[in-house]
């Protein structure tokens, strides 16, 4: 209880309106929070190990929540055990755990640190119906270097942005893991990979063009500047989905980062 209260004090200090409160939070309270590590919080009917050092965790702990549209998408598309949710960039497993209440879940997370939290959260909630792949998805089989999230944000680990080196990670194509018999049950895909989405989607071409790829939503966090670093563009992403019969919910935007839903 005391450790969780310290987390709450840290979040409240960060939300303070004065520069002084921010200094106190970072200089004095943050080291204590890091020392104690993640603590259990309740959210969306789940017990989750969270630390406010991570941006997503901080949003949940502070009561602001995180990406409510994805919970709505899960409620809409995952209704029976046959309905499949593919979570690419699962982090500590928030959406995987939530979707596992009703459907079949495949989670992809290459970070050893986040994998540890994902497995602990699964155990904490007594869930054994999530298949976890400790790898990244790409447009080919390769080994890449994973970097730590900027400013210590543990949810922002990236294969694109420069940062403190964490470890090498194995990459495989989506199309090399899933086969046509599995396609027909995939109802929802989430791709949140901190700028690596171009490579992930390029590795899904067989799936996207399959006649079994129907009644589906694919939610993607798009970061145009990082897409360009990988030799892709927003136009490439939208054209690829359009060529395979998908529509976009919001349309191409001029923004640093935004979420898009491709569906058919």
PDB file of C-alpha atoms in Angstrom:
ATOM      1  CA  UNK A   1       0.000   0.000   0.000  1.00  0.00           C
ATOM      2  CA  UNK A   2       2.803   2.444   0.933  1.00  0.00           C
ATOM      3  CA  UNK A   3       4.660   1.755  -2.317  1.00  0.00           C
ATOM      4  CA  UNK A   4       1.522   2.430  -4.369  1.00  0.00           C
ATOM      5  CA  UNK A   5       0.874   5.633  -2.408  1.00  0.00           C
ATOM      6  CA  UNK A   6       4.382   6.833  -3.299  1.00  0.00           C
ATOM      7  CA  UNK A   7       3.545   6.240  -6.959  1.00  0.00           C
ATOM      8  CA  UNK A   8       0.401   8.359  -6.591  1.00  0.00           C
ATOM      9  CA  UNK A   9       2.353  11.143  -4.882  1.00  0.00           C
ATOM     10  CA  UNK A  10       4.843  11.084  -7.750  1.00  0.00           C
ATOM     11  CA  UNK A  11       2.070  11.383 -10.356  1.00  0.00           C
ATOM     12  CA  UNK A  12       0.405  14.217  -8.451  1.00  0.00           C
ATOM     13  CA  UNK A  13       3.722  16.069  -8.198  1.00  0.00           C
ATOM     14  CA  UNK A  14       4.233  15.720 -11.946  1.00  0.00           C
ATOM     15  CA  UNK A  15       0.783  17.184 -12.510  1.00  0.00           C
ATOM     16  CA  UNK A  16       1.565  20.168 -10.278  1.00  0.00           C
ATOM     17  CA  UNK A  17       1.380  23.547 -11.928  1.00  0.00           C
ATOM     18  CA  UNK A  18       4.685  24.876 -10.635  1.00  0.00           C
ATOM     19  CA  UNK A  19       8.227  24.167 -11.771  1.00  0.00           C
ATOM     20  CA  UNK A  20       9.098  23.414  -8.151  1.00  0.00           C
ATOM     21  CA  UNK A  21       6.693  20.451  -7.966  1.00  0.00           C
ATOM     22  CA  UNK A  22       8.243  18.959 -11.105  1.00  0.00           C
ATOM     23  CA  UNK A  23      11.727  19.263  -9.639  1.00  0.00           C
ATOM     24  CA  UNK A  24      10.609  17.510  -6.454  1.00  0.00           C
ATOM     25  CA  UNK A  25       9.003  14.727  -8.499  1.00  0.00           C
ATOM     26  CA  UNK A  26      12.038  14.019 -10.673  1.00  0.00           C
ATOM     27  CA  UNK A  27      14.824  14.634  -8.189  1.00  0.00           C
ATOM     28  CA  UNK A  28      13.443  13.172  -4.983  1.00  0.00           C
ATOM     29  CA  UNK A  29      10.385  10.960  -5.603  1.00  0.00           C
ATOM     30  CA  UNK A  30      11.308   9.327  -8.944  1.00  0.00           C
ATOM     31  CA  UNK A  31      14.360   7.454  -7.525  1.00  0.00           C
ATOM     32  CA  UNK A  32      12.160   5.949  -4.793  1.00  0.00           C
ATOM     33  CA  UNK A  33       9.538   4.932  -7.361  1.00  0.00           C
ATOM     34  CA  UNK A  34      12.216   3.263  -9.482  1.00  0.00           C
ATOM     35  CA  UNK A  35      13.661   1.480  -6.447  1.00  0.00           C
ATOM     36  CA  UNK A  36      10.313  -0.046  -5.431  1.00  0.00           C
ATOM     37  CA  UNK A  37       9.454  -1.027  -9.033  1.00  0.00           C
ATOM     38  CA  UNK A  38       5.983  -1.773 -10.488  1.00  0.00           C
ATOM     39  CA  UNK A  39       3.003  -2.064  -8.141  1.00  0.00           C
ATOM     40  CA  UNK A  40      -0.406  -3.678  -8.637  1.00  0.00           C
ATOM     41  CA  UNK A  41      -3.266  -1.412  -9.761  1.00  0.00           C
ATOM     42  CA  UNK A  42      -6.811  -2.278 -10.882  1.00  0.00           C
ATOM     43  CA  UNK A  43      -7.978  -1.117 -14.303  1.00  0.00           C
ATOM     44  CA  UNK A  44     -10.717  -2.409 -16.642  1.00  0.00           C
ATOM     45  CA  UNK A  45     -11.323  -5.367 -14.355  1.00  0.00           C
ATOM     46  CA  UNK A  46      -7.646  -6.360 -14.485  1.00  0.00           C
ATOM     47  CA  UNK A  47      -4.819  -6.425 -11.955  1.00  0.00           C
ATOM     48  CA  UNK A  48      -1.802  -4.765 -13.578  1.00  0.00           C
ATOM     49  CA  UNK A  49       1.769  -4.176 -12.500  1.00  0.00           C
ATOM     50  CA  UNK A  50       2.381  -0.508 -13.300  1.00  0.00           C
ATOM     51  CA  UNK A  51       5.065   2.103 -12.767  1.00  0.00           C
ATOM     52  CA  UNK A  52       4.508   5.837 -13.400  1.00  0.00           C
ATOM     53  CA  UNK A  53       7.981   6.022 -14.930  1.00  0.00           C
ATOM     54  CA  UNK A  54       6.241   4.751 -18.080  1.00  0.00           C
ATOM     55  CA  UNK A  55       3.899   7.188 -19.846  1.00  0.00           C
ATOM     56  CA  UNK A  56       1.073   4.675 -20.368  1.00  0.00           C
ATOM     57  CA  UNK A  57       1.264   3.469 -16.779  1.00  0.00           C
ATOM     58  CA  UNK A  58       1.218   7.046 -15.521  1.00  0.00           C
ATOM     59  CA  UNK A  59      -1.945   7.796 -17.516  1.00  0.00           C
ATOM     60  CA  UNK A  60      -3.701   4.773 -16.012  1.00  0.00           C
ATOM     61  CA  UNK A  61      -2.527   5.456 -12.448  1.00  0.00           C
ATOM     62  CA  UNK A  62      -3.644   9.081 -12.690  1.00  0.00           C
ATOM     63  CA  UNK A  63      -7.132   8.008 -13.793  1.00  0.00           C
ATOM     64  CA  UNK A  64      -6.866   9.363 -17.345  1.00  0.00           C
ATOM     65  CA  UNK A  65      -6.927   5.935 -18.961  1.00  0.00           C
ATOM     66  CA  UNK A  66      -5.272   4.919 -22.207  1.00  0.00           C
ATOM     67  CA  UNK A  67      -6.536   4.498 -25.797  1.00  0.00           C
ATOM     68  CA  UNK A  68     -10.188   3.905 -24.958  1.00  0.00           C
ATOM     69  CA  UNK A  69     -10.933   3.421 -28.663  1.00  0.00           C
ATOM     70  CA  UNK A  70      -9.020   0.126 -28.575  1.00  0.00           C
ATOM     71  CA  UNK A  71     -11.124  -1.206 -25.709  1.00  0.00           C
ATOM     72  CA  UNK A  72     -14.190  -0.259 -27.752  1.00  0.00           C
ATOM     73  CA  UNK A  73     -12.755  -2.042 -30.789  1.00  0.00           C
ATOM     74  CA  UNK A  74     -12.111  -5.185 -28.729  1.00  0.00           C
ATOM     75  CA  UNK A  75     -15.660  -5.130 -27.352  1.00  0.00           C
ATOM     76  CA  UNK A  76     -16.974  -4.726 -30.890  1.00  0.00           C
ATOM     77  CA  UNK A  77     -14.862  -7.322 -32.715  1.00  0.00           C
ATOM     78  CA  UNK A  78     -13.912  -9.941 -30.101  1.00  0.00           C
ATOM     79  CA  UNK A  79     -17.128 -11.619 -28.964  1.00  0.00           C
ATOM     80  CA  UNK A  80     -16.438 -15.365 -28.946  1.00  0.00           C
ATOM     81  CA  UNK A  81     -13.440 -17.646 -28.357  1.00  0.00           C
ATOM     82  CA  UNK A  82     -13.140 -18.105 -32.142  1.00  0.00           C
ATOM     83  CA  UNK A  83     -12.553 -14.372 -32.662  1.00  0.00           C
ATOM     84  CA  UNK A  84      -8.821 -13.624 -32.789  1.00  0.00           C
ATOM     85  CA  UNK A  85      -6.967 -10.507 -31.657  1.00  0.00           C
ATOM     86  CA  UNK A  86      -3.350  -9.973 -32.773  1.00  0.00           C
ATOM     87  CA  UNK A  87      -1.489  -7.555 -30.501  1.00  0.00           C
ATOM     88  CA  UNK A  88       1.691  -6.317 -32.209  1.00  0.00           C
ATOM     89  CA  UNK A  89       3.706  -4.317 -29.707  1.00  0.00           C
ATOM     90  CA  UNK A  90       1.920  -5.745 -26.678  1.00  0.00           C
ATOM     91  CA  UNK A  91       4.038  -3.945 -24.053  1.00  0.00           C
ATOM     92  CA  UNK A  92       2.933  -5.137 -20.582  1.00  0.00           C
ATOM     93  CA  UNK A  93      -0.173  -6.756 -22.073  1.00  0.00           C
ATOM     94  CA  UNK A  94      -3.012  -4.327 -21.331  1.00  0.00           C
ATOM     95  CA  UNK A  95      -5.040  -5.034 -24.476  1.00  0.00           C
ATOM     96  CA  UNK A  96      -4.018  -8.687 -24.716  1.00  0.00           C
ATOM     97  CA  UNK A  97      -5.298  -9.352 -21.220  1.00  0.00           C
ATOM     98  CA  UNK A  98      -8.532  -7.473 -21.840  1.00  0.00           C
ATOM     99  CA  UNK A  99      -9.231  -9.297 -25.122  1.00  0.00           C
ATOM    100  CA  UNK A 100      -8.439 -12.696 -23.589  1.00  0.00           C
ATOM    101  CA  UNK A 101     -11.652 -12.501 -21.544  1.00  0.00           C
ATOM    102  CA  UNK A 102     -13.613 -13.476 -24.655  1.00  0.00           C
ATOM    103  CA  UNK A 103     -11.340 -14.253 -27.578  1.00  0.00           C
ATOM    104  CA  UNK A 104      -8.137 -15.874 -28.785  1.00  0.00           C
ATOM    105  CA  UNK A 105      -5.055 -13.658 -28.443  1.00  0.00           C
ATOM    106  CA  UNK A 106      -1.608 -13.664 -30.041  1.00  0.00           C
ATOM    107  CA  UNK A 107       0.809 -11.148 -28.505  1.00  0.00           C
ATOM    108  CA  UNK A 108       4.118  -9.961 -29.956  1.00  0.00           C
ATOM    109  CA  UNK A 109       6.605  -8.188 -27.683  1.00  0.00           C
ATOM    110  CA  UNK A 110      10.392  -8.274 -28.251  1.00  0.00           C
ATOM    111  CA  UNK A 111      11.541  -6.345 -25.159  1.00  0.00           C
ATOM    112  CA  UNK A 112      12.770  -8.677 -22.421  1.00  0.00           C
ATOM    113  CA  UNK A 113      11.810  -6.124 -19.769  1.00  0.00           C
ATOM    114  CA  UNK A 114       8.227  -5.691 -21.003  1.00  0.00           C
ATOM    115  CA  UNK A 115       7.921  -9.428 -21.611  1.00  0.00           C
ATOM    116  CA  UNK A 116       8.640  -9.978 -17.927  1.00  0.00           C
ATOM    117  CA  UNK A 117       5.785  -7.651 -16.999  1.00  0.00           C
ATOM    118  CA  UNK A 118       3.499  -9.270 -19.581  1.00  0.00           C
ATOM    119  CA  UNK A 119       4.097 -12.754 -18.177  1.00  0.00           C
ATOM    120  CA  UNK A 120       3.676 -11.514 -14.597  1.00  0.00           C
ATOM    121  CA  UNK A 121       0.402  -9.770 -15.487  1.00  0.00           C
ATOM    122  CA  UNK A 122      -0.894 -12.935 -17.140  1.00  0.00           C
ATOM    123  CA  UNK A 123      -0.051 -14.912 -14.006  1.00  0.00           C
ATOM    124  CA  UNK A 124      -1.492 -12.226 -11.742  1.00  0.00           C
ATOM    125  CA  UNK A 125      -4.845 -12.507 -13.537  1.00  0.00           C
ATOM    126  CA  UNK A 126      -4.819 -16.290 -13.891  1.00  0.00           C
ATOM    127  CA  UNK A 127      -4.817 -16.072 -17.707  1.00  0.00           C
ATOM    128  CA  UNK A 128      -3.358 -18.929 -19.739  1.00  0.00           C
ATOM    129  CA  UNK A 129      -5.165 -18.326 -23.039  1.00  0.00           C
ATOM    130  CA  UNK A 130      -2.730 -15.779 -24.533  1.00  0.00           C
ATOM    131  CA  UNK A 131      -0.033 -17.033 -26.914  1.00  0.00           C
ATOM    132  CA  UNK A 132       3.049 -14.833 -26.487  1.00  0.00           C
ATOM    133  CA  UNK A 133       5.725 -14.461 -29.164  1.00  0.00           C
ATOM    134  CA  UNK A 134       8.934 -12.908 -27.722  1.00  0.00           C
ATOM    135  CA  UNK A 135       9.856 -11.430 -31.102  1.00  0.00           C
ATOM    136  CA  UNK A 136       9.228  -8.407 -33.308  1.00  0.00           C
ATOM    137  CA  UNK A 137       7.439  -8.465 -36.643  1.00  0.00           C
ATOM    138  CA  UNK A 138       9.120  -7.059 -39.755  1.00  0.00           C
ATOM    139  CA  UNK A 139       9.171  -7.414 -43.566  1.00  0.00           C
ATOM    140  CA  UNK A 140      11.778 -10.188 -43.379  1.00  0.00           C
ATOM    141  CA  UNK A 141      13.561 -12.519 -41.008  1.00  0.00           C
ATOM    142  CA  UNK A 142      16.349 -10.531 -39.345  1.00  0.00           C
ATOM    143  CA  UNK A 143      17.943  -9.519 -36.075  1.00  0.00           C
ATOM    144  CA  UNK A 144      17.737  -5.850 -35.067  1.00  0.00           C
ATOM    145  CA  UNK A 145      18.843  -3.733 -32.137  1.00  0.00           C
ATOM    146  CA  UNK A 146      16.153  -2.558 -29.721  1.00  0.00           C
ATOM    147  CA  UNK A 147      16.612   0.823 -28.040  1.00  0.00           C
ATOM    148  CA  UNK A 148      15.141   2.077 -24.775  1.00  0.00           C
ATOM    149  CA  UNK A 149      12.223   4.499 -24.862  1.00  0.00           C
ATOM    150  CA  UNK A 150      13.030   8.210 -24.781  1.00  0.00           C
ATOM    151  CA  UNK A 151      13.138   9.886 -21.364  1.00  0.00           C
ATOM    152  CA  UNK A 152      12.907   6.482 -19.694  1.00  0.00           C
ATOM    153  CA  UNK A 153       9.454   5.785 -21.123  1.00  0.00           C
ATOM    154  CA  UNK A 154       9.370   2.003 -20.951  1.00  0.00           C
ATOM    155  CA  UNK A 155       6.480   1.841 -23.404  1.00  0.00           C
ATOM    156  CA  UNK A 156       8.478   3.644 -26.082  1.00  0.00           C
ATOM    157  CA  UNK A 157      11.133   1.044 -26.906  1.00  0.00           C
ATOM    158  CA  UNK A 158      11.979   1.303 -30.599  1.00  0.00           C
ATOM    159  CA  UNK A 159      13.709  -0.466 -33.466  1.00  0.00           C
ATOM    160  CA  UNK A 160      13.912   2.873 -35.281  1.00  0.00           C
ATOM    161  CA  UNK A 161      14.659   5.705 -32.860  1.00  0.00           C
ATOM    162  CA  UNK A 162      18.102   6.047 -31.341  1.00  0.00           C
ATOM    163  CA  UNK A 163      18.390   5.491 -27.616  1.00  0.00           C
ATOM    164  CA  UNK A 164      20.149   3.403 -25.032  1.00  0.00           C
ATOM    165  CA  UNK A 165      20.757  -0.055 -26.472  1.00  0.00           C
ATOM    166  CA  UNK A 166      18.697  -2.728 -24.710  1.00  0.00           C
ATOM    167  CA  UNK A 167      19.373  -5.938 -26.629  1.00  0.00           C
ATOM    168  CA  UNK A 168      19.116  -7.602 -30.022  1.00  0.00           C
ATOM    169  CA  UNK A 169      15.728  -9.003 -30.990  1.00  0.00           C
ATOM    170  CA  UNK A 170      14.557 -11.590 -33.476  1.00  0.00           C
ATOM    171  CA  UNK A 171      12.228 -10.392 -36.249  1.00  0.00           C
ATOM    172  CA  UNK A 172       9.906 -12.466 -38.424  1.00  0.00           C
ATOM    173  CA  UNK A 173       7.209 -11.725 -41.009  1.00  0.00           C
ATOM    174  CA  UNK A 174       3.539 -11.816 -40.011  1.00  0.00           C
ATOM    175  CA  UNK A 175       2.947 -13.958 -43.106  1.00  0.00           C
ATOM    176  CA  UNK A 176       5.495 -16.552 -41.949  1.00  0.00           C
ATOM    177  CA  UNK A 177       3.672 -17.092 -38.638  1.00  0.00           C
ATOM    178  CA  UNK A 178      -0.017 -17.034 -39.564  1.00  0.00           C
ATOM    179  CA  UNK A 179      -1.508 -19.279 -42.239  1.00  0.00           C
ATOM    180  CA  UNK A 180      -4.759 -19.110 -44.200  1.00  0.00           C
ATOM    181  CA  UNK A 181      -6.724 -21.304 -41.825  1.00  0.00           C
ATOM    182  CA  UNK A 182      -5.986 -18.736 -39.104  1.00  0.00           C
ATOM    183  CA  UNK A 183      -6.778 -15.712 -41.310  1.00  0.00           C
ATOM    184  CA  UNK A 184     -10.525 -16.264 -41.293  1.00  0.00           C
ATOM    185  CA  UNK A 185     -10.768 -15.853 -37.502  1.00  0.00           C
ATOM    186  CA  UNK A 186      -8.629 -12.714 -37.162  1.00  0.00           C
ATOM    187  CA  UNK A 187     -11.053  -9.910 -36.367  1.00  0.00           C
ATOM    188  CA  UNK A 188      -8.756  -7.274 -34.872  1.00  0.00           C
ATOM    189  CA  UNK A 189      -5.090  -6.307 -35.179  1.00  0.00           C
ATOM    190  CA  UNK A 190      -3.311  -3.628 -33.178  1.00  0.00           C
ATOM    191  CA  UNK A 191       0.043  -2.306 -34.409  1.00  0.00           C
ATOM    192  CA  UNK A 192       1.909   0.016 -32.059  1.00  0.00           C
ATOM    193  CA  UNK A 193       5.619  -0.345 -32.732  1.00  0.00           C
ATOM    194  CA  UNK A 194       7.075   3.147 -32.309  1.00  0.00           C
ATOM    195  CA  UNK A 195       7.814   3.955 -35.953  1.00  0.00           C
ATOM    196  CA  UNK A 196       8.440   0.426 -37.255  1.00  0.00           C
ATOM    197  CA  UNK A 197       4.889   0.035 -38.601  1.00  0.00           C
ATOM    198  CA  UNK A 198       5.960   0.272 -42.256  1.00  0.00           C
ATOM    199  CA  UNK A 199       8.072  -2.861 -42.002  1.00  0.00           C
ATOM    200  CA  UNK A 200       5.406  -4.712 -40.012  1.00  0.00           C
ATOM    201  CA  UNK A 201       2.697  -3.964 -42.582  1.00  0.00           C
ATOM    202  CA  UNK A 202       5.014  -4.814 -45.507  1.00  0.00           C
ATOM    203  CA  UNK A 203       5.351  -8.257 -43.936  1.00  0.00           C
ATOM    204  CA  UNK A 204       1.560  -8.743 -43.936  1.00  0.00           C
ATOM    205  CA  UNK A 205       0.910  -8.605 -47.695  1.00  0.00           C
ATOM    206  CA  UNK A 206      -0.230 -12.210 -48.058  1.00  0.00           C
ATOM    207  CA  UNK A 207      -2.671 -11.774 -45.189  1.00  0.00           C
ATOM    208  CA  UNK A 208      -4.028  -8.442 -46.413  1.00  0.00           C
ATOM    209  CA  UNK A 209      -4.643  -9.813 -49.922  1.00  0.00           C
ATOM    210  CA  UNK A 210      -6.221 -13.088 -48.771  1.00  0.00           C
ATOM    211  CA  UNK A 211      -9.884 -13.759 -49.485  1.00  0.00           C
ATOM    212  CA  UNK A 212     -10.100 -14.923 -45.851  1.00  0.00           C
ATOM    213  CA  UNK A 213      -9.107 -11.484 -44.567  1.00  0.00           C
ATOM    214  CA  UNK A 214     -12.615 -10.107 -44.027  1.00  0.00           C
ATOM    215  CA  UNK A 215     -14.724  -8.541 -41.286  1.00  0.00           C
ATOM    216  CA  UNK A 216     -11.607  -7.044 -39.721  1.00  0.00           C
ATOM    217  CA  UNK A 217     -10.225  -3.853 -38.213  1.00  0.00           C
ATOM    218  CA  UNK A 218      -6.502  -3.050 -38.163  1.00  0.00           C
ATOM    219  CA  UNK A 219      -5.548  -0.203 -35.838  1.00  0.00           C
ATOM    220  CA  UNK A 220      -2.141   1.349 -36.507  1.00  0.00           C
ATOM    221  CA  UNK A 221      -0.231   4.071 -34.709  1.00  0.00           C
ATOM    222  CA  UNK A 222       1.398   6.043 -37.543  1.00  0.00           C
ATOM    223  CA  UNK A 223       4.513   8.197 -37.169  1.00  0.00           C
ATOM    224  CA  UNK A 224       5.291   9.758 -40.590  1.00  0.00           C
ATOM    225  CA  UNK A 225       8.846  10.951 -39.829  1.00  0.00           C
ATOM    226  CA  UNK A 226       9.913   7.509 -38.607  1.00  0.00           C
ATOM    227  CA  UNK A 227       8.167   5.809 -41.527  1.00  0.00           C
ATOM    228  CA  UNK A 228      10.363   7.846 -43.862  1.00  0.00           C
ATOM    229  CA  UNK A 229      13.492   6.740 -42.004  1.00  0.00           C
ATOM    230  CA  UNK A 230      12.506   3.172 -42.895  1.00  0.00           C
ATOM    231  CA  UNK A 231      11.958   4.020 -46.582  1.00  0.00           C
ATOM    232  CA  UNK A 232       8.151   4.051 -46.323  1.00  0.00           C
ATOM    233  CA  UNK A 233       5.529   6.786 -46.440  1.00  0.00           C
ATOM    234  CA  UNK A 234       1.957   7.385 -45.375  1.00  0.00           C
ATOM    235  CA  UNK A 235       0.943   7.122 -49.033  1.00  0.00           C
ATOM    236  CA  UNK A 236       2.510   3.664 -49.247  1.00  0.00           C
ATOM    237  CA  UNK A 237       0.546   2.500 -46.181  1.00  0.00           C
ATOM    238  CA  UNK A 238      -2.794   3.895 -47.359  1.00  0.00           C
ATOM    239  CA  UNK A 239      -2.294   2.659 -50.937  1.00  0.00           C
ATOM    240  CA  UNK A 240      -1.400  -0.860 -49.753  1.00  0.00           C
ATOM    241  CA  UNK A 241      -4.538  -1.145 -47.655  1.00  0.00           C
ATOM    242  CA  UNK A 242      -6.724   0.423 -50.354  1.00  0.00           C
ATOM    243  CA  UNK A 243      -5.380  -1.971 -52.997  1.00  0.00           C
ATOM    244  CA  UNK A 244      -6.539  -4.851 -50.813  1.00  0.00           C
ATOM    245  CA  UNK A 245     -10.082  -3.566 -50.315  1.00  0.00           C
ATOM    246  CA  UNK A 246      -9.625  -1.744 -47.010  1.00  0.00           C
ATOM    247  CA  UNK A 247     -11.111   1.632 -46.131  1.00  0.00           C
ATOM    248  CA  UNK A 248      -9.600   4.100 -43.669  1.00  0.00           C
ATOM    249  CA  UNK A 249     -11.657   5.515 -40.830  1.00  0.00           C
ATOM    250  CA  UNK A 250      -9.960   8.912 -40.560  1.00  0.00           C
ATOM    251  CA  UNK A 251      -7.878   9.459 -43.685  1.00  0.00           C
ATOM    252  CA  UNK A 252      -4.333  10.677 -44.219  1.00  0.00           C
ATOM    253  CA  UNK A 253      -3.297  13.452 -41.836  1.00  0.00           C
ATOM    254  CA  UNK A 254      -0.425  15.881 -41.493  1.00  0.00           C
ATOM    255  CA  UNK A 255       0.477  15.095 -37.916  1.00  0.00           C
ATOM    256  CA  UNK A 256       3.515  14.047 -35.896  1.00  0.00           C
ATOM    257  CA  UNK A 257       1.737  10.869 -34.819  1.00  0.00           C
ATOM    258  CA  UNK A 258      -1.824   9.580 -35.002  1.00  0.00           C
ATOM    259  CA  UNK A 259      -3.938   6.424 -34.893  1.00  0.00           C
ATOM    260  CA  UNK A 260      -5.678   5.077 -37.977  1.00  0.00           C
ATOM    261  CA  UNK A 261      -8.147   2.252 -38.454  1.00  0.00           C
ATOM    262  CA  UNK A 262      -8.187   0.264 -41.690  1.00  0.00           C
ATOM    263  CA  UNK A 263     -11.220  -1.964 -42.047  1.00  0.00           C
ATOM    264  CA  UNK A 264     -13.232  -4.161 -44.397  1.00  0.00           C
TER     265      UNK A 264
END
